[in-house]
CSV table of C-alpha atoms in Angstrom, one decimal:
chain,number,residue,atom,x,y,z
A,196,MET,CA,74.4,116.4,92.7
A,197,LYS,CA,73.0,115.3,96.1
A,198,VAL,CA,74.5,117.0,99.2
A,199,LEU,CA,74.3,116.0,102.8
A,200,SER,CA,75.1,118.6,105.5
A,201,LEU,CA,76.8,117.3,108.6
A,202,LEU,CA,78.0,119.0,111.8
A,203,GLN,CA,81.7,119.1,112.5
A,204,PRO,CA,83.7,117.1,113.4
A,205,TRP,CA,81.6,114.3,111.9
A,206,ALA,CA,81.8,115.8,108.4
A,207,SER,CA,85.6,115.7,108.4
A,208,LEU,CA,85.6,112.2,110.0
A,209,VAL,CA,83.4,111.0,107.0
A,210,ILE,CA,85.6,112.6,104.4
A,211,ILE,CA,88.9,111.2,105.8
A,212,GLY,CA,87.2,107.7,105.9
A,213,ALA,CA,87.3,107.3,109.7
A,214,LYS,CA,83.5,107.3,109.9
A,215,LYS,CA,81.8,104.9,107.5
A,216,PHE,CA,78.2,105.1,108.8
A,217,GLU,CA,76.1,108.2,109.3
A,218,CYS,CA,73.0,107.6,111.4
A,219,ARG,CA,69.8,109.5,110.6
A,220,SER,CA,66.2,109.4,111.7
A,221,TRP,CA,65.2,109.1,108.1
A,222,LYS,CA,66.2,107.2,105.0
A,223,THR,CA,66.3,107.7,101.2
A,224,GLU,CA,65.9,105.5,98.2
A,225,TYR,CA,68.9,107.3,96.6
A,226,ARG,CA,72.2,105.4,96.3
A,227,GLY,CA,75.3,106.9,94.7
A,228,SER,CA,77.6,109.9,95.0
A,229,ILE,CA,76.9,112.5,97.7
A,230,ILE,CA,78.8,115.7,98.4
A,231,ILE,CA,79.5,116.3,102.1
A,232,HIS,CA,78.8,119.8,103.4
A,233,ALA,CA,80.3,120.8,106.7
A,234,SER,CA,77.6,122.8,108.6
A,235,ALA,CA,78.5,126.3,109.7
A,236,LYS,CA,77.5,125.5,113.3
A,237,LYS,CA,80.5,125.1,115.6
A,238,PRO,CA,80.6,122.9,118.6
A,239,ASN,CA,79.8,124.7,121.9
A,240,ARG,CA,82.4,124.8,124.7
A,241,ARG,CA,81.2,121.6,126.4
A,242,GLU,CA,81.1,119.6,123.1
A,243,LYS,CA,84.5,121.0,122.2
A,244,LEU,CA,85.9,119.8,125.5
A,245,PHE,CA,84.5,116.3,124.9
A,246,PHE,CA,85.9,116.0,121.4
A,247,GLU,CA,89.3,117.3,122.5
A,248,GLN,CA,89.5,114.7,125.3
A,249,ASP,CA,88.0,111.6,123.6
A,250,ALA,CA,90.7,109.3,122.2
A,251,PHE,CA,88.8,108.3,119.1
A,252,PHE,CA,88.2,112.0,118.0
A,253,LYS,CA,91.8,113.1,119.0
A,254,LYS,CA,93.2,110.3,116.8
A,255,TYR,CA,91.8,112.2,113.7
A,256,ILE,CA,91.0,115.8,114.7
A,257,GLU,CA,93.8,117.8,116.3
A,258,ASN,CA,92.0,121.1,116.6
A,259,LEU,CA,88.3,121.8,116.0
A,260,ASP,CA,89.0,125.4,115.3
A,261,PHE,CA,90.9,124.5,112.1
A,262,LEU,CA,88.1,122.4,110.5
A,263,PRO,CA,86.2,123.9,107.6
A,264,TYR,CA,82.7,125.2,108.5
A,265,GLY,CA,79.9,126.2,106.1
A,266,ALA,CA,81.5,124.6,103.1
A,267,LEU,CA,81.4,121.6,100.7
A,268,ILE,CA,84.4,119.5,101.7
A,269,GLY,CA,84.4,116.3,99.8
A,270,ARG,CA,82.4,113.4,98.3
A,271,VAL,CA,81.4,109.9,99.3
A,272,VAL,CA,79.3,107.1,97.8
A,273,LEU,CA,76.1,106.1,99.6
A,274,LYS,CA,76.3,102.3,99.3
A,275,ASP,CA,73.2,101.3,101.3
A,276,ILE,CA,71.1,102.2,104.3
A,277,TYR,CA,70.4,99.8,107.2
A,278,ARG,CA,68.1,99.9,110.2
A,279,THR,CA,70.4,100.4,113.2
A,280,GLU,CA,68.9,97.4,115.0
A,281,TRP,CA,69.8,95.2,112.1
A,282,LEU,CA,73.2,96.6,111.6
A,283,LEU,CA,74.2,96.1,115.3
A,284,GLN,CA,73.4,92.4,114.9
A,285,ASN,CA,75.2,92.1,111.6
A,286,LEU,CA,78.5,94.0,112.0
A,287,GLU,CA,80.2,91.4,109.8
A,288,ILE,CA,79.1,93.4,106.8
A,289,ALA,CA,82.2,95.5,107.4
A,290,PRO,CA,84.5,93.0,109.3
A,291,PHE,CA,87.7,95.0,109.1
A,292,HIS,CA,86.1,98.2,110.2
A,293,PRO,CA,86.9,99.5,113.7
A,294,TRP,CA,83.4,99.1,115.2
A,295,GLU,CA,84.4,100.3,118.7
A,296,GLN,CA,85.4,103.6,117.1
A,297,GLU,CA,82.4,103.8,114.8
A,298,LEU,CA,79.9,103.3,117.6
A,299,VAL,CA,81.4,106.3,119.5
A,300,PHE,CA,81.0,108.5,116.4
A,301,ASP,CA,77.2,108.3,116.2
A,302,ASP,CA,73.8,107.4,117.7
A,303,TYR,CA,72.9,103.8,116.9
A,304,SER,CA,69.8,103.8,119.1
A,305,PRO,CA,66.7,101.9,117.8
A,306,ASN,CA,64.4,103.3,115.0
A,307,ARG,CA,67.3,105.0,113.2
A,308,TYR,CA,69.0,104.4,109.9
A,309,ALA,CA,72.7,103.9,109.3
A,310,TRP,CA,73.9,105.3,106.0
A,311,HIS,CA,76.8,103.2,104.7
A,312,LEU,CA,79.3,105.6,103.2
A,313,GLU,CA,82.4,104.5,101.2
A,314,GLU,CA,85.0,105.9,98.7
A,315,ALA,CA,85.6,109.1,100.7
A,316,GLU,CA,87.4,111.8,98.7
A,317,LYS,CA,88.5,115.1,100.2
A,318,PHE,CA,88.2,118.1,97.9
A,319,ALA,CA,91.6,119.9,97.3
A,320,THR,CA,89.9,123.2,98.2
A,321,VAL,CA,86.7,123.7,100.2
A,322,LEU,CA,83.8,125.6,98.6
A,323,PRO,CA,82.1,128.0,101.1
A,324,MET,CA,78.3,127.6,101.0
A,325,LYS,CA,75.2,127.7,103.1
A,326,GLY,CA,73.8,124.3,103.7
A,327,SER,CA,70.3,122.9,104.0
A,328,LEU,CA,68.4,120.1,105.9
A,329,GLY,CA,67.8,116.8,104.3
A,330,LEU,CA,69.4,115.5,101.1
A,331,TRP,CA,69.6,118.6,98.9
A,332,GLU,CA,70.7,119.4,95.4
A,333,TYR,CA,73.8,121.3,94.3
A,334,ASN,CA,74.1,122.1,90.6
A,335,GLY,CA,77.3,124.2,90.6
A,336,LEU,CA,80.9,123.4,89.8
A,337,ILE,CA,83.1,121.6,92.3
């Protein structure tokens, strides 16, 4: 199964359904189920302070220290991929989504790709694992 590694707190925001788009500098032709891997890298002190003070992050993440790191944490479905420029002009594709929040959660600058993620499902238990760059394969049991 395909796996995408994300830094925290974004990995958890995707899995709880608060973040529906993940922006990347690259795209893939793949559509379908993707396991979300939370990277082992923890936010530095400055990043942690930002996350702890930002209202949108605080709404979903109480304490960064208690998030899973270096583990498979859930699954989503990659519905489609849009150029960020196009998406910002067509926000009505997800009319009930809180766009003000979404735009804080990622970099929607030009020449990037917004991966539309839906059907977020958090795993009952996380599976510790080293991640990888890009969209990678996991063939084990979940």
